[in-house]
Coordinates of C-alpha atoms in Angstrom, one line a residue:
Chain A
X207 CA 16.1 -21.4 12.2
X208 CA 17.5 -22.0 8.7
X209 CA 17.7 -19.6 5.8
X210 CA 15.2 -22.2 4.1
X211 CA 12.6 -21.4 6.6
X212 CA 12.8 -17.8 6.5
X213 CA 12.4 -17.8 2.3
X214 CA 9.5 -19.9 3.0
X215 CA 7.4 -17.4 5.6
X216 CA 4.7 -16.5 3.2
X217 CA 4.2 -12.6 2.6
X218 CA 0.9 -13.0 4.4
X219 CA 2.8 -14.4 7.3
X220 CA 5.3 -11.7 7.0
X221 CA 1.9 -8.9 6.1
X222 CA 0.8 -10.2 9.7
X223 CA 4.1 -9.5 12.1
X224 CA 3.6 -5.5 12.2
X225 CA 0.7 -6.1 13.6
X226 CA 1.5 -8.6 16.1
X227 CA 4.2 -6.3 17.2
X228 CA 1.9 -3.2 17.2
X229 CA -0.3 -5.3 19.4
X230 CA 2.2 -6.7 21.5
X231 CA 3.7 -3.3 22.5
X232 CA 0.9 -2.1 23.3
X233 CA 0.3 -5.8 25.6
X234 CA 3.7 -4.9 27.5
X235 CA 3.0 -1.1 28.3
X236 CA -0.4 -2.7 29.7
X237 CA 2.4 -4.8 32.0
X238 CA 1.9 -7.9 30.3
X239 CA 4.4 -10.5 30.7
X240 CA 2.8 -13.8 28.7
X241 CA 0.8 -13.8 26.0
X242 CA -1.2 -17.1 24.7
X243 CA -1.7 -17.8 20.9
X244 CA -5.3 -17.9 21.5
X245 CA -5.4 -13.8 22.7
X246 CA -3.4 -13.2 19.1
X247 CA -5.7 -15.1 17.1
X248 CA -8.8 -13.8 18.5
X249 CA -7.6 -10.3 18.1
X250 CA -6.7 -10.8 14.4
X251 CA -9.2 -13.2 13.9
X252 CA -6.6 -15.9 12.4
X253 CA -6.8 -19.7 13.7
X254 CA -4.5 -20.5 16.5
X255 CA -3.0 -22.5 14.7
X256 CA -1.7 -19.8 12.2
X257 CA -0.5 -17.4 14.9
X258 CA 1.1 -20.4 16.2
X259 CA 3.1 -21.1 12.9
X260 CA 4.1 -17.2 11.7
X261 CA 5.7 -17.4 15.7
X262 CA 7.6 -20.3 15.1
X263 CA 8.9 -18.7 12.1
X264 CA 10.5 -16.0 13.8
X265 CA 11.3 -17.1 17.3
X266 CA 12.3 -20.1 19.0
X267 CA 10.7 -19.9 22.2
X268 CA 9.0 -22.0 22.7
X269 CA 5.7 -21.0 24.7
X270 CA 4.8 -22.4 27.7
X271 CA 1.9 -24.2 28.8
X272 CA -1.3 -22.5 29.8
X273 CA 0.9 -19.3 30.2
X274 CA 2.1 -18.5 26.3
X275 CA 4.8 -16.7 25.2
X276 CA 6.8 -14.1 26.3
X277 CA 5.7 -10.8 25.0
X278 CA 8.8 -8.7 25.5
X279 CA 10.9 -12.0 23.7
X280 CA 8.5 -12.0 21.1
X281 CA 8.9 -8.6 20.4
X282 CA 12.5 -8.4 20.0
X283 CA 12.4 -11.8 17.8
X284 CA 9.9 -10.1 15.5
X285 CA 11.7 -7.2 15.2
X286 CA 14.7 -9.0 14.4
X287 CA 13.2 -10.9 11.8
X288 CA 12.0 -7.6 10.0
X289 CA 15.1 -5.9 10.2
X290 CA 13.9 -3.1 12.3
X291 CA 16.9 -3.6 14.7
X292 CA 19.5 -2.9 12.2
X293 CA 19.2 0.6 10.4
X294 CA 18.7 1.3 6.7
X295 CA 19.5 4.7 5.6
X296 CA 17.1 6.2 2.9
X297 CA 16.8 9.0 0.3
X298 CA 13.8 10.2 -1.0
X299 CA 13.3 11.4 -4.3
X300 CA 10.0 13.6 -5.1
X301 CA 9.8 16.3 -2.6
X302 CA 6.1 17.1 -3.2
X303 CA 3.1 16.6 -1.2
X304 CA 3.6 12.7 -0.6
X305 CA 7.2 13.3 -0.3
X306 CA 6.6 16.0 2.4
X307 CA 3.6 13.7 4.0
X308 CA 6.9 10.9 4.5
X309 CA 9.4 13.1 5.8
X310 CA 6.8 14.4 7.9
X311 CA 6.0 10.8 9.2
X312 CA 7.8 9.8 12.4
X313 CA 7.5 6.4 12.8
X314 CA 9.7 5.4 10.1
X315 CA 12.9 5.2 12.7
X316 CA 10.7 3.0 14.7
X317 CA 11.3 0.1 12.1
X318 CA 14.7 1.1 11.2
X319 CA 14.3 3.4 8.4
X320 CA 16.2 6.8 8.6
X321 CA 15.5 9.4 5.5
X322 CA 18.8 11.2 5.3
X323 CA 17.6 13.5 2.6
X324 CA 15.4 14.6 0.0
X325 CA 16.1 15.1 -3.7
X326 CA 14.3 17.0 -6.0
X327 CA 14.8 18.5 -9.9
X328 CA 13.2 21.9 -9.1
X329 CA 15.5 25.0 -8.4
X330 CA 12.2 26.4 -6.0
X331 CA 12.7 23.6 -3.3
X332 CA 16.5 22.8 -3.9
X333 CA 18.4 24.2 -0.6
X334 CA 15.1 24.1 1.4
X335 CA 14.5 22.0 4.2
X336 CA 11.4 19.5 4.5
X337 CA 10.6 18.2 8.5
X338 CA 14.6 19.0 8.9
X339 CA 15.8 16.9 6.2
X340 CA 17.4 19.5 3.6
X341 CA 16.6 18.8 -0.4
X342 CA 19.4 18.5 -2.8
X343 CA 19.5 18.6 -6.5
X344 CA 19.1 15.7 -8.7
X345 CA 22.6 15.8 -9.9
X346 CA 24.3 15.2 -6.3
X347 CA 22.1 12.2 -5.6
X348 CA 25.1 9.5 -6.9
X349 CA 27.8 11.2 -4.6
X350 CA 25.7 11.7 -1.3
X351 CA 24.0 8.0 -1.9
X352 CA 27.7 6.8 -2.5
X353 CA 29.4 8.9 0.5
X354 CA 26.2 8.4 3.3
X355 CA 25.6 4.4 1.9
X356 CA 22.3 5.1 1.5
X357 CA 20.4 2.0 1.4
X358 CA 16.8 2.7 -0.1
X359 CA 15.9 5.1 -2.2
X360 CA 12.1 6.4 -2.2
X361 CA 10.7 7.5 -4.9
X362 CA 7.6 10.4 -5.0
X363 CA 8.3 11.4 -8.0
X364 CA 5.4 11.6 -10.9
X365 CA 4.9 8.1 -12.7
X366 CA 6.8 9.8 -15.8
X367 CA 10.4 10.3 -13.9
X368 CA 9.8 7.2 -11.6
X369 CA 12.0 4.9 -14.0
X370 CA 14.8 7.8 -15.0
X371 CA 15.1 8.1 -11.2
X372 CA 14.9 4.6 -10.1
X373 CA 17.9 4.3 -12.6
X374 CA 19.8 7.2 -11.1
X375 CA 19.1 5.4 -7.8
X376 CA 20.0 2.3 -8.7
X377 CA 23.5 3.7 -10.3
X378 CA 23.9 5.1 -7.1
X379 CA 24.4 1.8 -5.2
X380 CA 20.8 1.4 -3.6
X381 CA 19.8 -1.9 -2.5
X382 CA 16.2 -1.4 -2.5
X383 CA 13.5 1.0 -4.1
X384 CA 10.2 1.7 -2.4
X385 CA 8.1 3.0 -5.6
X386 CA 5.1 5.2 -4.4
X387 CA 4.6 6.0 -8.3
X388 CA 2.0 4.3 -10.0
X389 CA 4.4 2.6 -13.0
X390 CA 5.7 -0.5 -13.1
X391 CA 9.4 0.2 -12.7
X392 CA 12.0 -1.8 -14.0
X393 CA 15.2 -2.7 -11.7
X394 CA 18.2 -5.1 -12.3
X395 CA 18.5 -8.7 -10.4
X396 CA 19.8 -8.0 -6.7
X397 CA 17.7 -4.4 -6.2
X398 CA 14.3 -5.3 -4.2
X399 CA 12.0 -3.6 -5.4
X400 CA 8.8 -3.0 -2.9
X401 CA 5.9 -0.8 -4.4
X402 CA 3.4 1.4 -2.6
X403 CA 0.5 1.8 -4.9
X404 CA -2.4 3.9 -3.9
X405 CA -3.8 3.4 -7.6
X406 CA -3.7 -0.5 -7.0
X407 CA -5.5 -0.3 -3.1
X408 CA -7.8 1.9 -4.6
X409 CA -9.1 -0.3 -7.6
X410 CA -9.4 -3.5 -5.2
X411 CA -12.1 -1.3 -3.0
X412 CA -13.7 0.3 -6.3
X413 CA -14.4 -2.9 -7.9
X414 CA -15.2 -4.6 -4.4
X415 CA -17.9 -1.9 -3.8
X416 CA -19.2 -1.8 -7.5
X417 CA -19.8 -5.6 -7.2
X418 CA -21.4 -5.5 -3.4
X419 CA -23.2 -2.3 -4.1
X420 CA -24.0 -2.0 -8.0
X421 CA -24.5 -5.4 -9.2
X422 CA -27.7 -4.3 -10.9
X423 CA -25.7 -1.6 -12.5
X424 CA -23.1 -4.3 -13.8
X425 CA -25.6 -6.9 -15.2
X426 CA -26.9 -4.1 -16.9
X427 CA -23.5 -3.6 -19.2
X428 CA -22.1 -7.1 -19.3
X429 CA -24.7 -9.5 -21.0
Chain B
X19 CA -19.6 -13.2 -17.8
X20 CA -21.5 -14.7 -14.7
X21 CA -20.9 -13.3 -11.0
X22 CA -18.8 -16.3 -10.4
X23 CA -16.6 -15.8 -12.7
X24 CA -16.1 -11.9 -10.9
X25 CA -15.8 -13.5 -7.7
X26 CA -13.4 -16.0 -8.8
X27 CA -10.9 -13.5 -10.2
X28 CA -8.0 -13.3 -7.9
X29 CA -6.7 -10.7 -5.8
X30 CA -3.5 -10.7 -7.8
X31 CA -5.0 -10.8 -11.1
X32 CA -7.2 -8.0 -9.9
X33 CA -3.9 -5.9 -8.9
X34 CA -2.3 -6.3 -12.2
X35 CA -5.9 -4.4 -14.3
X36 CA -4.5 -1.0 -13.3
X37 CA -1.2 -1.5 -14.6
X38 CA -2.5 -2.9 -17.7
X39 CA -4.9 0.1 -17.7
X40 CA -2.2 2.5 -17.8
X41 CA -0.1 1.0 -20.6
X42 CA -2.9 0.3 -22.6
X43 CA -4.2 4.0 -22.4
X44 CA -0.2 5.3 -23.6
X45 CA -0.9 2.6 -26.6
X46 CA -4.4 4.6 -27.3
X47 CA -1.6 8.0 -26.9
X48 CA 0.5 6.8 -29.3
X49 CA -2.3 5.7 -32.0
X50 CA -1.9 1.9 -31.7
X51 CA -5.5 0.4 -32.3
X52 CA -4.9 -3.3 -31.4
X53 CA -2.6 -5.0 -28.8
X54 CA -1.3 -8.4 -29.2
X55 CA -1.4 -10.4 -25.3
X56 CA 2.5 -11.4 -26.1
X57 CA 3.4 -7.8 -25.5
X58 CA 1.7 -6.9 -22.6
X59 CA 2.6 -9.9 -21.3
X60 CA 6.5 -9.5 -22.4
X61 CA 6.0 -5.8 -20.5
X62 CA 5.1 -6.8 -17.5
X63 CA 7.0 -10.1 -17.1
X64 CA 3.6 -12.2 -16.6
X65 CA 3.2 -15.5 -18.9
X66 CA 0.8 -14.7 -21.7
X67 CA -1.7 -17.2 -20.5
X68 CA -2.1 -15.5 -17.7
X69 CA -2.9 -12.1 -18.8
X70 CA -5.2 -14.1 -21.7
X71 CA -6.7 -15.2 -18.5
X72 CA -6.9 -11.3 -16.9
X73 CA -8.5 -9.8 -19.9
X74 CA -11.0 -12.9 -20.5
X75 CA -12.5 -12.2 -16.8
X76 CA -13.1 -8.7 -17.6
X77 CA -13.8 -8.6 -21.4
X78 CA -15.6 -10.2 -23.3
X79 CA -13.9 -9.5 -26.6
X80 CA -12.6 -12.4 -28.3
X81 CA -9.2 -11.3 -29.0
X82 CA -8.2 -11.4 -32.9
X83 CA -5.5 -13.7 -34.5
X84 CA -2.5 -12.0 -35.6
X85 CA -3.5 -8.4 -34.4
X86 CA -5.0 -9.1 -30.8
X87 CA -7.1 -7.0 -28.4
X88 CA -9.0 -3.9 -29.3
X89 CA -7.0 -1.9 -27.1
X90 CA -10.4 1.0 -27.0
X91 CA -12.5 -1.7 -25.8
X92 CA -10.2 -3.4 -23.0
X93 CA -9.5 0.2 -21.7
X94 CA -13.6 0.6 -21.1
X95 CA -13.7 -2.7 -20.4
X96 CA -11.0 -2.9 -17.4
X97 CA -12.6 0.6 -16.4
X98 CA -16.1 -0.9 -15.9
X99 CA -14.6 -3.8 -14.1
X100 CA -12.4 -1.4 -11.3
X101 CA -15.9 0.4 -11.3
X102 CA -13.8 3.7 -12.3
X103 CA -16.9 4.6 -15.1
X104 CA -18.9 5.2 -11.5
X105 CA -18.7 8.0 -9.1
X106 CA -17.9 7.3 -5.6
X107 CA -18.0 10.1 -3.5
X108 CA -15.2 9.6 -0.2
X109 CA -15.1 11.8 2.8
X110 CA -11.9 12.1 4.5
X111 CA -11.0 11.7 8.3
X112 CA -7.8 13.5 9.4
X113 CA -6.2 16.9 7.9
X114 CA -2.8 16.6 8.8
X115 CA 0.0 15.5 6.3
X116 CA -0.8 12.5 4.1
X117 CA -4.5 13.6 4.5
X118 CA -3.3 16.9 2.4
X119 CA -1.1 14.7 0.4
X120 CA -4.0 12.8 -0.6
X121 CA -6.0 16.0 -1.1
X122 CA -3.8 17.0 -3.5
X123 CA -3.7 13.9 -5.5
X124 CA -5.1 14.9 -9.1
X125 CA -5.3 11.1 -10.2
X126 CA -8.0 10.0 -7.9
X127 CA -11.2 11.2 -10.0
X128 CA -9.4 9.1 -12.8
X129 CA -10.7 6.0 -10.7
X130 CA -14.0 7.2 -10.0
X131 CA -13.4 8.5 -6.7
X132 CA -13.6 12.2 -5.6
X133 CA -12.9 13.2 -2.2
X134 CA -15.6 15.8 -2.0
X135 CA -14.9 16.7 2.0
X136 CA -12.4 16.4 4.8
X137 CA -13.1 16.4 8.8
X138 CA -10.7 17.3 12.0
X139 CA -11.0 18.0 15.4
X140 CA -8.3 20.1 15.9
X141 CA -9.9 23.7 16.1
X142 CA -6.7 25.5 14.2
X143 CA -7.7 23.3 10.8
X144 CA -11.6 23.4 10.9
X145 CA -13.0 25.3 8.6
X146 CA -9.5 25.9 6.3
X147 CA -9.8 24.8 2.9
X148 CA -7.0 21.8 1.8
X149 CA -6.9 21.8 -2.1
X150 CA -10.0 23.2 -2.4
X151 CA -12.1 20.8 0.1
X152 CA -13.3 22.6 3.3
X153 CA -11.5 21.4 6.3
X154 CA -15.2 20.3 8.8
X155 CA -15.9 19.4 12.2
X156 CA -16.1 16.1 13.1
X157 CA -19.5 17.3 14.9
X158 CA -20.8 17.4 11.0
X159 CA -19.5 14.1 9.5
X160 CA -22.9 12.1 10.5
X161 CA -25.0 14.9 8.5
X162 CA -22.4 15.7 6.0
X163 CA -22.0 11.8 4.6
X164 CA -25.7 11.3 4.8
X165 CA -26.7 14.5 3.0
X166 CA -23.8 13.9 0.1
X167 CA -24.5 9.7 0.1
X168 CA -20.4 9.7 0.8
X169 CA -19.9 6.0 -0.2
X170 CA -16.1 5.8 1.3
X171 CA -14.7 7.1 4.5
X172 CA -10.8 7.6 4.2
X173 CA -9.2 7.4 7.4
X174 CA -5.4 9.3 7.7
X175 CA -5.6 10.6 11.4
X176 CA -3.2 8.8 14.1
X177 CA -3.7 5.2 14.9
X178 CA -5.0 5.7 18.2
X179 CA -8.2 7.4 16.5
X180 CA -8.5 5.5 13.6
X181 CA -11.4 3.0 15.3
X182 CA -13.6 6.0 16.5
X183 CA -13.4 7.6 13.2
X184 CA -13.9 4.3 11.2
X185 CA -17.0 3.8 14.1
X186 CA -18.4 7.3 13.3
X187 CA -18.0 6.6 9.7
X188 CA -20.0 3.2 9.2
X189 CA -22.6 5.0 11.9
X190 CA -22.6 8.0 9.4
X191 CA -23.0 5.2 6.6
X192 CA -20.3 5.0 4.2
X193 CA -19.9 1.7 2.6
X194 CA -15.7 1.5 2.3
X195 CA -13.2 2.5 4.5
X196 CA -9.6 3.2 2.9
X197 CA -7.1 3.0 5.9
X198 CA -4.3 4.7 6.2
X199 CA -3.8 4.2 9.9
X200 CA -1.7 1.5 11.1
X201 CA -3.6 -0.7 13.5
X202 CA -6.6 -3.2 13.0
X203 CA -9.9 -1.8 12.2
X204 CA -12.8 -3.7 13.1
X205 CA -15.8 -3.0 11.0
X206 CA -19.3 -4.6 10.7
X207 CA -20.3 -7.2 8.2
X208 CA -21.2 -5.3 4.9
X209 CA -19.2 -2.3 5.0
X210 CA -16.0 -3.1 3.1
X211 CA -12.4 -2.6 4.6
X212 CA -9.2 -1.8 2.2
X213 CA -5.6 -0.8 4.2
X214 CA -3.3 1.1 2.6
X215 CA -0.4 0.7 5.4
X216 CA 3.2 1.7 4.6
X217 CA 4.2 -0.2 7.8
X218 CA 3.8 -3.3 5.9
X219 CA 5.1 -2.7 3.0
X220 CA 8.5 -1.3 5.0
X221 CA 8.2 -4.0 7.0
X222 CA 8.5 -6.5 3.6
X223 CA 11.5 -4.4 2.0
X224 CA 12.8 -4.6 5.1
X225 CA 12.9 -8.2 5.9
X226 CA 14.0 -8.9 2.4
X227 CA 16.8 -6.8 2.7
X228 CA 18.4 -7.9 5.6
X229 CA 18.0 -11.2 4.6
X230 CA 19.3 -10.5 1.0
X231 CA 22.5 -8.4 2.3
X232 CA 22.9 -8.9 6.2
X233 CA 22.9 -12.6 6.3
X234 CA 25.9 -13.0 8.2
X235 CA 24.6 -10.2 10.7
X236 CA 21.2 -13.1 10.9
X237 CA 22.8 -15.8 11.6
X238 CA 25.0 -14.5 14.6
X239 CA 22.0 -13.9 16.5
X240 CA 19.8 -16.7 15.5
X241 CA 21.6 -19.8 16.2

């Protein structure tokens, strides 16, 4: 497979792989050797010939007839391709609620995230531990990023530190920010930069429902 | 503005209002009355064209030379759109810890949405109060969404659950699910599905990283 065909796996393509895998795991606990296209499109109701294409992408077996493809193959390929094989080392920064609910959440080191540790600016929850990860203050977040090669930094932070701390982070040496804050941050070329945005999920149902369930409601306002 | 022109908006364009809504209420903060589309567009790195383009399929507001958008207006009007200006009432399904992260979350009545109750079936959690929302049986959530006309069911319990709960919900009649779970939820035609899944999102950072900075480690394995 060449670089070129890797850049050109759309996100939807990429969107659909956890889920193959999910699904395919669960296929191989059941004690299933082969699976055919056909099973994963119907499950994910996608055409065949989709499922087909977002496999060919990311392995090069190539199925066989009547039979399909191999699940366990297929699951190591897909993992590959998302990098879960190879570890990324994270910090999180925002030890609140949501940055609690993450540390708390163990099937990060399933796809090849480990969060090291936890940063926060107030004195109360410096030098506690969170889900056995211990929280540090803001001012060693440079030196332990630099010393552990932290990877990602995550940021739970309120929107109005998100972009002081994504700074920090990026100054730090990070190669990628996962944003839960609901700001557009702002991070120089070569830092990725992947956002989790309740806010944004949020408004696509609310105007979804509004417009399936409130139409009359709409036409009222907008003439 | 017809129902077509709603329908046409993209999903993308749709994801950008919220941002927009933010900046334009710290402009409102900060006293500034009109809002040429050159700077929102320079602020967010989108051609002006296109957020000309946005504001047009939510607003009907002309825009003036010179001194652009009525920044009061397109804040109403990009409200009305996302449906924040009405109340949806959302029960949610799983106490554990995102389900009290999202508990916590102040910003969520912002959008319209208040989470008036929260359900579990673990016996040690019923009946506790999370943030101020009682902590029910899942025995009640039939009876409970039906007496309070709960338009959205969030779902934040373990995957393995998440399709009885989302079953139970669309039986107890909400009209959204917000999914936190990761795995496929099947739901019937009408009621309207909207996945918030941090295995995805991970699972794009990821793949772009190791592409971005382990390209030699890619190609070793994938010739």
């Amino acid at each position: 497979m060449s670089e070129k065909d890797v850049k050109n796996m759309s996100v939807q393509s990429i969107k659909r792989l956890p889920y193959y895998l999910k699904f395919l795991k669960e296929l191989e606990e059941k004690g299933n050797t082969y699976v055919p296209a056909l099973v994963l499109a119907e499950y994910f109701d996608v055409y065949e010939v989709q499922v087909r294409k977002d496999l060919a992408a990311v392995s090069s077996q190539p199925g066989k007839p009547r039979v399909g493809f191999n699940v366990h193959t297929l699951i190591n390929d897909i993992e590959h391709f998302l990098g879960y094989d190879r570890l990324k080392t994270a910090v999180l920064v925002g030890a609140g609620h949501l940055g609690s609910a993450l540390l708390s959440y163990g099937e990060f080191e399933h796809y090849g995230l480990k969060i090291i540790a936890a940063f926060d600016s107030n004195p109360e929850v410096i030098g506690q531990k969170i889900h056995g990860r211990t929280v540090h203050a803001m001012e060693e977040l440079e030196e332990y990023c630099d010393k552990h090669h932290a990877a990602i930094g995550i940021i739970t932070t309120p929107a109005d530190y998100a972009q002081q701390v994504c700074d920090q982070l990026v100054k730090a040496g990070v190669k990628g920010i996962w944003n839960f804050a609901h700001v557009h941050l702002t991070v120089p070329a070569g830092v990725l930069m992947q956002r989790e945005d309740m806010a944004i999920s949020l408004a696509l149902l609310s105007n979804r429902l509004v417009q399936e369930y409130e139409d009359m409601d709409l036409s009222e306002v907008e003439e």
